[in-house]
Short mmCIF file of C-alpha atoms in Angstrom, two decimals:
data_model
loop_
_atom_site.label_atom_id
_atom_site.label_comp_id
_atom_site.label_asym_id
_atom_site.label_seq_id
_atom_site.Cartn_x
_atom_site.Cartn_y
_atom_site.Cartn_z
CA UNK A 129 250.39 100.70 19.27
CA UNK A 130 249.20 104.16 20.50
CA UNK A 131 245.56 104.95 21.15
CA UNK A 132 243.99 106.30 18.31
CA UNK A 133 242.37 109.66 18.42
CA UNK A 134 238.23 110.11 17.96
CA UNK A 135 239.14 111.44 14.43
CA UNK A 136 240.88 108.12 13.78
CA UNK A 137 238.54 105.97 15.49
CA UNK A 138 235.46 107.12 14.00
CA UNK A 139 237.07 107.97 10.73
CA UNK A 140 234.75 105.68 8.82
CA UNK A 141 231.59 107.75 9.90
CA UNK A 142 233.24 111.51 8.57
CA UNK A 143 230.66 111.42 5.75
CA UNK A 144 227.70 110.36 7.55
CA UNK A 145 228.08 112.47 11.02
CA UNK A 146 226.95 116.04 10.61
CA UNK A 147 230.16 118.65 11.32
CA UNK A 148 232.33 115.56 12.12
CA UNK A 149 235.12 117.75 13.60
CA UNK A 150 232.55 119.32 16.54
CA UNK A 151 231.26 115.69 16.87
CA UNK A 152 235.28 114.63 17.52
CA UNK A 153 235.65 117.54 19.92
CA UNK A 154 232.80 117.05 21.69
CA UNK A 155 233.69 113.64 22.76
CA UNK A 156 236.80 115.12 24.83
CA UNK A 157 234.14 116.55 27.15
CA UNK A 158 233.07 114.12 30.00
CA UNK A 159 229.75 112.72 29.64
CA UNK A 160 227.10 114.87 31.52
CA UNK A 161 225.44 113.46 34.79
CA UNK A 162 221.46 113.39 34.12
CA UNK A 163 219.17 112.42 37.14
CA UNK A 164 215.63 111.13 36.53
CA UNK A 165 213.54 111.82 39.68
CA UNK A 166 211.62 108.65 40.10
CA UNK A 167 207.67 109.64 40.64
CA UNK A 168 206.82 106.40 42.08
CA UNK A 169 208.52 107.11 45.29
CA UNK A 170 208.93 111.00 45.14
CA UNK A 171 207.57 114.32 43.66
CA UNK A 172 209.78 116.40 41.44
CA UNK A 173 208.79 119.21 43.41
CA UNK A 174 209.91 118.04 46.73
CA UNK A 175 212.96 116.20 45.63
CA UNK A 176 214.34 119.27 43.61
CA UNK A 177 213.95 121.47 46.79
CA UNK A 178 215.87 119.13 49.00
CA UNK A 179 218.74 118.66 46.33
CA UNK A 180 218.85 122.59 45.98
CA UNK A 181 219.09 122.92 49.62
CA UNK A 182 222.04 120.45 49.62
CA UNK A 183 223.58 122.95 47.04
CA UNK A 184 223.63 120.79 44.25
CA UNK A 185 222.50 122.54 40.90
CA UNK A 186 220.07 120.85 38.73
CA UNK A 187 218.75 122.06 35.42
CA UNK A 188 215.87 120.81 33.85
CA UNK A 189 216.40 119.46 30.17
CA UNK A 190 214.10 120.59 27.46
CA UNK A 191 210.89 118.56 26.60
CA UNK A 192 211.68 116.09 29.06
CA UNK A 193 209.96 117.07 32.58
CA UNK A 194 211.37 114.52 35.00
CA UNK A 195 215.02 114.73 33.77
CA UNK A 196 217.46 116.98 35.02
CA UNK A 197 221.14 117.73 34.16
CA UNK A 198 223.32 117.73 37.35
CA UNK A 199 225.78 120.46 37.01
CA UNK A 200 228.05 119.79 40.16
CA UNK A 201 227.35 115.64 41.12
CA UNK A 202 229.99 113.04 40.15
CA UNK A 203 228.70 110.12 42.07
CA UNK A 204 224.92 110.33 42.21
CA UNK A 205 225.10 106.89 43.39
CA UNK A 206 226.24 108.52 47.17
CA UNK A 207 223.09 110.78 47.46
CA UNK A 208 220.79 109.70 49.97
CA UNK A 209 217.73 110.17 47.73
CA UNK A 210 219.44 107.63 45.25
CA UNK A 211 219.64 104.98 48.13
CA UNK A 212 216.01 105.66 48.91
CA UNK A 213 215.07 105.30 45.26
CA UNK A 214 213.55 108.68 44.66
CA UNK A 215 216.52 109.51 41.77
CA UNK A 216 218.09 107.31 38.94
CA UNK A 217 221.13 108.10 37.08
CA UNK A 218 220.13 107.55 33.65
CA UNK A 219 221.43 108.94 30.31
CA UNK A 220 219.03 111.33 28.61
CA UNK A 221 219.03 109.03 25.39
CA UNK A 222 218.32 106.27 27.59
CA UNK A 223 214.99 108.08 28.48
CA UNK A 224 214.29 109.24 24.90
CA UNK A 225 213.99 105.71 24.14
CA UNK A 226 211.48 105.11 26.60
CA UNK A 227 209.59 108.28 25.71
CA UNK A 228 209.57 107.09 22.24
CA UNK A 229 207.90 103.74 23.46
CA UNK A 230 205.12 105.72 25.08
CA UNK A 231 204.12 103.00 27.39
CA UNK A 232 200.28 103.37 28.89
CA UNK A 233 199.02 102.04 32.88
CA UNK A 234 196.80 99.78 30.80
CA UNK A 235 199.58 97.83 28.09
CA UNK A 236 201.40 94.46 28.89
CA UNK A 237 205.10 95.79 28.10
CA UNK A 238 207.99 93.47 27.17
CA UNK A 239 211.48 94.58 27.96
CA UNK A 240 213.38 92.19 25.98
CA UNK A 241 217.28 93.07 27.37
CA UNK A 242 216.17 94.65 30.56
CA UNK A 243 219.33 94.44 32.69
CA UNK A 244 220.42 96.61 34.56
CA UNK A 245 216.86 98.13 34.73
CA UNK A 246 216.96 101.73 34.11
CA UNK A 247 214.56 101.92 31.35
CA UNK A 248 212.44 99.13 32.73
CA UNK A 249 211.66 101.24 35.73
CA UNK A 250 211.05 104.59 33.62
CA UNK A 251 208.63 102.33 31.91
CA UNK A 252 207.04 101.27 35.58
CA UNK A 253 207.09 104.98 36.15
CA UNK A 254 205.03 106.07 33.02
CA UNK A 255 202.39 103.16 33.44
CA UNK A 256 202.15 104.39 37.09
CA UNK A 257 202.96 100.85 38.34
CA UNK A 258 200.01 99.57 36.62
CA UNK A 259 199.77 97.13 33.68
CA UNK A 260 202.61 94.68 34.02
CA UNK A 261 205.94 94.46 32.44
CA UNK A 262 207.94 91.70 31.32
CA UNK A 263 211.54 92.42 32.23
CA UNK A 264 213.40 89.87 30.32
CA UNK A 265 217.29 89.16 30.85
CA UNK A 266 219.27 86.22 29.50
CA UNK A 267 222.43 86.33 31.64
CA UNK A 268 221.72 85.54 35.52
CA UNK A 269 224.58 87.91 36.64
CA UNK A 270 222.91 90.64 35.13
CA UNK A 271 219.46 89.63 36.83
CA UNK A 272 220.81 90.80 40.08
CA UNK A 273 221.25 94.51 39.34
CA UNK A 274 218.10 94.23 37.60
CA UNK A 275 216.12 93.21 40.58
CA UNK A 276 218.17 95.43 42.81
CA UNK A 277 217.06 98.54 40.69
CA UNK A 278 213.35 97.52 40.32
CA UNK A 279 212.89 97.10 44.05
CA UNK A 280 215.24 100.42 45.10
CA UNK A 281 212.91 102.29 42.46
CA UNK A 282 209.66 100.71 44.19
CA UNK A 283 208.60 98.85 41.06
CA UNK A 284 205.58 96.70 41.46
CA UNK A 285 204.08 95.84 38.18
CA UNK A 286 206.95 93.84 36.80
CA UNK A 287 208.00 90.59 36.43
CA UNK A 288 211.51 89.29 35.78
CA UNK A 289 212.27 86.29 33.26
CA UNK A 290 215.12 84.61 32.27
CA UNK A 291 215.23 83.58 28.51
CA UNK A 292 217.30 83.82 25.58
CA UNK A 293 215.88 86.81 23.89
CA UNK A 294 216.05 85.42 20.39
CA UNK A 295 214.13 82.38 21.46
CA UNK A 296 211.50 83.75 23.82
CA UNK A 297 208.37 81.87 23.80
CA UNK A 298 205.84 83.08 21.13
CA UNK A 299 202.87 82.05 23.49
CA UNK A 300 202.04 85.89 24.15
CA UNK A 301 201.68 88.84 22.47
CA UNK A 302 202.74 92.50 24.05
CA UNK A 303 201.06 96.12 23.50
CA UNK A 304 204.62 97.52 23.31
CA UNK A 305 208.17 96.09 23.31
CA UNK A 306 211.49 97.76 23.99
CA UNK A 307 214.53 96.01 22.26
CA UNK A 308 217.42 97.53 23.52
CA UNK A 309 219.92 95.41 22.22
CA UNK A 310 223.76 94.56 23.45
CA UNK A 311 225.81 96.37 21.03
CA UNK A 312 229.53 97.88 20.40
CA UNK A 313 228.54 100.91 22.77
CA UNK A 314 230.15 103.40 20.56
CA UNK A 315 228.11 106.18 21.81
CA UNK A 316 229.29 105.81 25.33
CA UNK A 317 232.62 106.92 24.11
CA UNK A 318 233.63 110.17 25.70
CA UNK A 319 236.57 111.63 27.73
CA UNK A 320 236.37 110.22 31.77
CA UNK A 321 237.05 112.51 34.44
CA UNK A 322 240.81 111.60 34.24
CA UNK A 323 240.75 113.13 30.27
CA UNK A 324 241.33 109.49 29.13
CA UNK A 325 238.82 107.57 26.44
CA UNK A 326 237.86 103.99 26.97
CA UNK A 327 237.74 102.50 23.36
CA UNK A 328 234.88 100.19 22.78
CA UNK A 329 235.82 97.02 20.95
CA UNK A 330 234.66 97.10 17.41
CA UNK A 331 231.99 94.46 17.09
CA UNK A 332 232.26 91.16 14.98
CA UNK A 333 229.95 90.17 12.40
CA UNK A 334 228.28 87.94 15.19
CA UNK A 335 226.52 91.29 16.73
CA UNK A 336 224.57 92.25 13.77
CA UNK A 337 223.47 88.78 13.72
CA UNK A 338 222.32 88.71 17.41
CA UNK A 339 220.26 91.90 16.93
CA UNK A 340 218.59 91.07 13.73
CA UNK A 341 217.44 87.93 15.35
CA UNK A 342 216.47 89.90 18.56
CA UNK A 343 214.24 92.20 16.56
CA UNK A 344 212.66 89.73 14.41
CA UNK A 345 211.53 87.53 17.76
CA UNK A 346 210.42 90.86 19.20
CA UNK A 347 208.47 91.89 16.42
CA UNK A 348 206.71 88.50 16.15
CA UNK A 349 205.77 88.98 19.67
CA UNK A 350 204.04 92.22 18.99
CA UNK A 351 200.40 92.74 18.65
CA UNK A 352 198.73 93.94 15.73
CA UNK A 353 198.62 97.63 16.05
CA UNK A 354 201.56 97.60 18.53
CA UNK A 355 204.47 99.91 18.99
CA UNK A 356 208.36 98.70 19.51
CA UNK A 357 211.30 100.24 19.88
CA UNK A 358 214.56 99.09 18.62
CA UNK A 359 217.41 101.18 20.29
CA UNK A 360 221.41 100.99 20.39
CA UNK A 361 223.96 103.53 22.04
CA UNK A 362 226.29 102.98 18.67
CA UNK A 363 226.76 105.02 15.95
CA UNK A 364 227.43 102.03 13.56
CA UNK A 365 224.84 101.39 10.60
CA UNK A 366 225.42 97.95 10.35
CA UNK A 367 223.87 97.60 13.93
CA UNK A 368 221.35 100.61 13.32
CA UNK A 369 219.96 101.07 10.08
CA UNK A 370 220.99 97.67 8.46
CA UNK A 371 219.00 95.76 11.26
CA UNK A 372 215.76 97.95 10.64
CA UNK A 373 216.13 97.16 7.14
CA UNK A 374 216.69 93.71 7.63
CA UNK A 375 213.05 93.71 9.64
CA UNK A 376 211.50 95.68 6.61
CA UNK A 377 212.63 93.12 4.34
CA UNK A 378 211.34 89.93 6.12
CA UNK A 379 208.16 91.45 8.15
CA UNK A 380 204.99 93.43 7.85
CA UNK A 381 206.71 96.28 9.69
CA UNK A 382 206.47 100.15 9.45
CA UNK A 383 209.24 102.76 10.59
CA UNK A 384 207.07 105.33 12.51
CA UNK A 385 207.99 109.03 13.24
CA UNK A 386 209.43 109.76 16.82
CA UNK A 387 207.38 112.43 17.90
CA UNK A 388 209.83 114.41 20.61
CA UNK A 389 211.13 117.67 20.09
CA UNK A 390 214.58 117.33 20.36
CA UNK A 391 217.94 117.86 18.23
CA UNK A 392 218.86 114.56 16.16
CA UNK A 393 219.80 113.59 12.92
CA UNK A 394 217.42 111.38 10.95
CA UNK A 395 218.33 107.78 9.95
CA UNK A 396 220.82 107.24 7.26
CA UNK A 397 219.32 106.60 3.32
CA UNK A 398 222.26 104.55 2.18
CA UNK A 399 225.53 103.09 3.94
CA UNK A 400 228.46 101.73 1.72
CA UNK A 401 226.82 99.28 -0.63
CA UNK A 402 223.33 99.21 0.84
CA UNK A 403 220.46 101.69 0.05
CA UNK A 404 217.99 101.39 2.79
CA UNK A 405 213.56 101.90 2.56
CA UNK A 406 212.94 105.51 2.68
CA UNK A 407 211.20 105.44 6.10
CA UNK A 408 214.21 104.45 7.71
CA UNK A 409 215.33 108.03 7.76
CA UNK A 410 212.32 108.34 10.22
CA UNK A 411 214.71 107.08 12.76
CA UNK A 412 216.89 109.16 14.89
CA UNK A 413 220.57 109.38 15.41
CA UNK A 414 221.87 111.29 18.44
CA UNK A 415 224.88 112.83 18.61
CA UNK A 416 226.51 114.31 21.48
CA UNK A 417 227.44 117.68 19.82
CA UNK A 418 223.69 117.92 19.08
CA UNK A 419 222.03 116.54 22.32
CA UNK A 420 224.75 116.19 25.16
CA UNK A 421 224.13 112.60 26.15
CA UNK A 422 225.61 109.30 25.23
CA UNK A 423 225.49 108.61 21.20
CA UNK A 424 222.08 106.46 20.33
CA UNK A 425 219.90 105.01 17.59
CA UNK A 426 216.18 104.95 18.00
CA UNK A 427 213.80 103.35 15.42
CA UNK A 428 209.92 103.14 16.46
CA UNK A 429 208.06 100.49 14.48
CA UNK A 430 204.88 99.76 14.51
CA UNK A 431 202.93 96.21 13.05
CA UNK A 432 199.87 96.81 10.65
CA UNK A 433 196.62 96.07 12.62
CA UNK B 10 198.58 89.59 55.76
CA UNK B 11 197.13 92.84 55.08
CA UNK B 12 195.55 93.09 58.48
CA UNK B 13 198.91 93.14 60.09
CA UNK B 14 199.61 96.66 58.13
CA UNK B 15 196.36 97.94 59.12
CA UNK B 16 196.72 96.87 62.58
CA UNK B 17 200.34 98.14 63.01
CA UNK B 18 200.57 101.08 60.89
CA UNK B 19 196.84 101.89 60.04
CA UNK B 20 197.38 101.34 56.31
CA UNK B 21 194.05 100.54 54.83
CA UNK B 22 193.43 97.29 53.18
CA UNK B 23 191.72 99.18 50.24
CA UNK B 24 195.39 100.66 49.46
CA UNK B 25 196.10 97.59 48.19
CA UNK B 26 192.92 96.97 46.02
CA UNK B 27 195.04 97.00 42.93
CA UNK B 28 197.50 94.40 43.71
CA UNK B 29 198.04 90.50 43.87
CA UNK B 30 199.93 89.41 46.75
CA UNK B 31 202.04 86.15 46.36
CA UNK B 32 203.82 84.48 48.88
CA UNK B 33 206.98 82.45 47.65
CA UNK B 34 209.20 81.03 50.45
CA UNK B 35 209.12 83.16 53.10
CA UNK B 36 208.19 86.42 51.32
CA UNK B 37 204.88 87.97 50.26
CA UNK B 38 205.40 89.80 46.95
CA UNK B 39 203.32 92.64 45.89
CA UNK B 40 202.36 92.70 42.03
CA UNK B 41 199.88 95.05 40.27
CA UNK B 42 196.80 93.22 39.20
CA UNK B 43 196.50 92.19 35.80
CA UNK B 44 193.91 89.64 34.58
CA UNK B 45 196.14 89.06 31.90
CA UNK B 46 198.92 87.69 34.06
CA UNK B 47 197.69 83.84 33.48
CA UNK B 48 198.94 83.86 29.89
CA UNK B 49 202.31 84.65 31.24
CA UNK B 50 202.35 81.89 34.03
CA UNK B 51 204.49 79.51 31.81
CA UNK B 52 207.65 81.71 31.73
CA UNK B 53 210.57 80.98 33.57
CA UNK B 54 209.99 83.63 35.95
CA UNK B 55 212.41 84.90 38.46
CA UNK B 56 210.72 87.34 40.32
CA UNK B 57 207.22 89.14 40.46
CA UNK B 58 206.85 92.88 41.74
CA UNK B 59 208.14 94.22 45.13
CA UNK B 60 208.66 92.15 48.29
CA UNK B 61 205.86 93.54 51.02
CA UNK B 62 206.23 91.57 54.05
CA UNK B 63 208.43 88.41 55.50
CA UNK B 64 207.05 85.63 57.42
CA UNK B 65 209.49 85.08 60.56
CA UNK B 66 208.88 82.17 62.80
CA UNK B 67 206.12 83.88 64.56
CA UNK B 68 205.08 87.15 63.09
CA UNK B 69 205.49 89.15 59.75
CA UNK B 70 208.08 91.81 59.36
CA UNK B 71 207.41 94.75 56.84
CA UNK B 72 209.93 95.13 54.12
CA UNK B 73 211.57 98.51 53.82
CA UNK B 74 211.22 98.49 49.98
CA UNK B 75 207.15 98.29 50.68
CA UNK B 76 207.18 100.81 53.75
CA UNK B 77 209.10 103.05 51.23
CA UNK B 78 206.31 103.03 48.82
CA UNK B 79 203.25 102.58 51.08
CA UNK B 80 204.29 104.14 54.55
CA UNK B 81 202.97 107.31 53.24
CA UNK B 82 199.50 105.94 54.08
CA UNK B 83 200.45 105.16 57.74
CA UNK B 84 199.16 107.06 60.91
CA UNK B 85 200.74 105.36 63.75
CA UNK B 86 204.09 103.75 64.67
CA UNK B 87 206.06 106.46 62.86
CA UNK B 88 209.48 107.61 64.17
CA UNK B 89 210.96 110.64 63.13
CA UNK B 90 214.69 111.13 63.30
CA UNK B 91 217.01 113.85 62.93
CA UNK B 92 219.78 113.21 60.08
CA UNK B 93 222.27 112.60 63.01
CA UNK B 94 220.16 110.20 64.41
CA UNK B 95 219.60 108.30 61.18
CA UNK B 96 223.56 108.22 61.05
CA UNK B 97 223.77 106.77 64.28
CA UNK B 98 221.12 104.29 63.88
CA UNK B 99 222.73 103.18 60.49
CA UNK B 100 226.29 102.96 61.69
CA UNK B 101 225.37 101.31 65.04
CA UNK B 102 222.61 99.18 64.23
CA UNK B 103 220.79 100.77 66.84
CA UNK B 104 220.02 104.06 69.20
CA UNK B 105 218.64 104.21 72.60
CA UNK B 106 215.82 106.55 73.29
CA UNK B 107 212.13 106.37 73.87
CA UNK B 108 209.61 107.38 71.29
CA UNK B 109 206.21 106.85 72.62
CA UNK B 110 205.08 104.35 70.58
CA UNK B 111 204.29 100.68 71.52
CA UNK B 112 207.07 97.95 70.78
CA UNK B 113 207.11 96.41 67.25
CA UNK B 114 208.10 97.53 63.89
CA UNK B 115 208.23 100.98 63.18
CA UNK B 116 208.34 103.33 59.98
CA UNK B 117 211.44 105.27 60.35
CA UNK B 118 211.40 108.69 58.50
CA UNK B 119 213.83 111.55 58.45
CA UNK B 120 212.97 115.02 57.18
CA UNK B 121 209.75 113.87 56.01
CA UNK B 122 211.29 111.21 54.03
CA UNK B 123 210.30 107.56 54.66
CA UNK B 124 213.94 105.80 55.05
CA UNK B 125 212.49 102.34 56.27
CA UNK B 126 212.08 99.78 58.66
CA UNK B 127 212.96 99.74 62.27
CA UNK B 128 212.21 97.62 65.50
CA UNK B 129 211.37 99.39 68.57
CA UNK B 130 211.96 97.21 71.71
CA UNK B 131 211.71 99.53 74.88
CA UNK B 132 214.30 101.82 75.34
CA UNK B 133 215.87 101.24 71.93
CA UNK B 134 215.50 101.31 67.95
CA UNK B 135 216.96 98.82 65.79
CA UNK B 136 217.92 99.26 62.24
CA UNK B 137 216.14 96.78 60.20
CA UNK B 138 217.38 98.35 56.96
CA UNK B 139 219.35 96.23 54.23
CA UNK B 140 223.07 96.68 54.67
CA UNK B 141 223.66 97.93 51.12
CA UNK B 142 220.79 101.00 51.79
CA UNK B 143 223.86 103.32 52.86
CA UNK B 144 227.55 103.32 52.50
CA UNK B 145 229.88 105.64 54.16
CA UNK B 146 229.75 107.77 51.38
CA UNK B 147 226.25 108.69 51.81
CA UNK B 148 226.83 110.68 54.95
CA UNK B 149 229.89 112.26 53.42
CA UNK B 150 228.12 113.39 50.27
CA UNK B 151 225.77 115.35 52.26
CA UNK B 152 227.35 118.71 52.35
CA UNK B 153 228.50 120.19 55.58
CA UNK B 154 225.98 121.67 57.55
CA UNK B 155 223.14 120.12 55.98
CA UNK B 156 223.07 117.01 57.77
CA UNK B 157 220.45 118.24 60.60
#
């Protein structure tokens, strides 16, 4: 059977994605390369100067001071400054998940599904290597890239632990928690450099169940008055709004606004037979034709103090 | 342990005032100081913080990761290399030369960027970088004419 077109693959979302045809056309553009300058090891000014001297063209992303769109770099992993940990290649939407979390140097933070460590290391950067991050990863083989990235990026405030996220011990509570769950990764679907698509597999029922369990456990680990961010890189409402709705129905959680100044679409108010709590509209849907990066979903959740 | 970094590189102990040091096996790890850590002790911990030093049989050796972060506070035993020299050091594992420093571990710098740890023995400088720090592509990716 021939591969579907983006229109066919995402036809189910035609009603919920604004300007659906533009969205589908945008998927034919390769994903832009975004570079984050790691201020734990380098300064923005000096790094930019050096890269510009090499002939690289970097454009600052609006409202995100340490992130630059690289116009003529296709393999950032080969840049010397990358090896030295001055730079990290990270999707803009992945950066936004951490900005929505808003970690402070005094916090104890849990990153429940941490590998490969891009978000963990940005949390460390915003905390100026102070406070404590617990970076959890269930799979042993994914602990290796997590630790490698943290070391390369000079992260010195992080403990890596191996635990099943949905059974993470309840003996501890955290000021902030990032729950970037395993998902169907529909948001990563963009044409590759050779013009072809890599189609993600459709999720079974297991994935939303796992996502609900992870979010519930994370919420139970949050201090009263604390902040949690739930994120996915998929458009599927069953992995996004439905999971947040499940939390609202089962815990004393509140969805809070995300106070960043970037293009986005509000969370859905309904999907198929399900109507969501009105507060779910405060979640963010990130579509590539609105913000040129990986498609994402962000929910900022608070626990009443 | 911090006395070694002070004596060899001039890095003051006060630089590490906000960190705990942990020894596990032959590695000394550095972790930001946080009194709340005691609550986390019973987790299945896989690593803590950043490797700062390694115990060898007779001496301490600084890690490249540690020097990249704290080498900025050093004021001695620093070797500055041109990009071409650095590439030679990476590819051949050592380069010949006198660098006007005492034998022992050194901080290697190129174009004002801290690269990592080297070992100076009279007449030659030996790379102590992790093997994966640079690839062949690293040098090819530097645009022509920008390597020195």
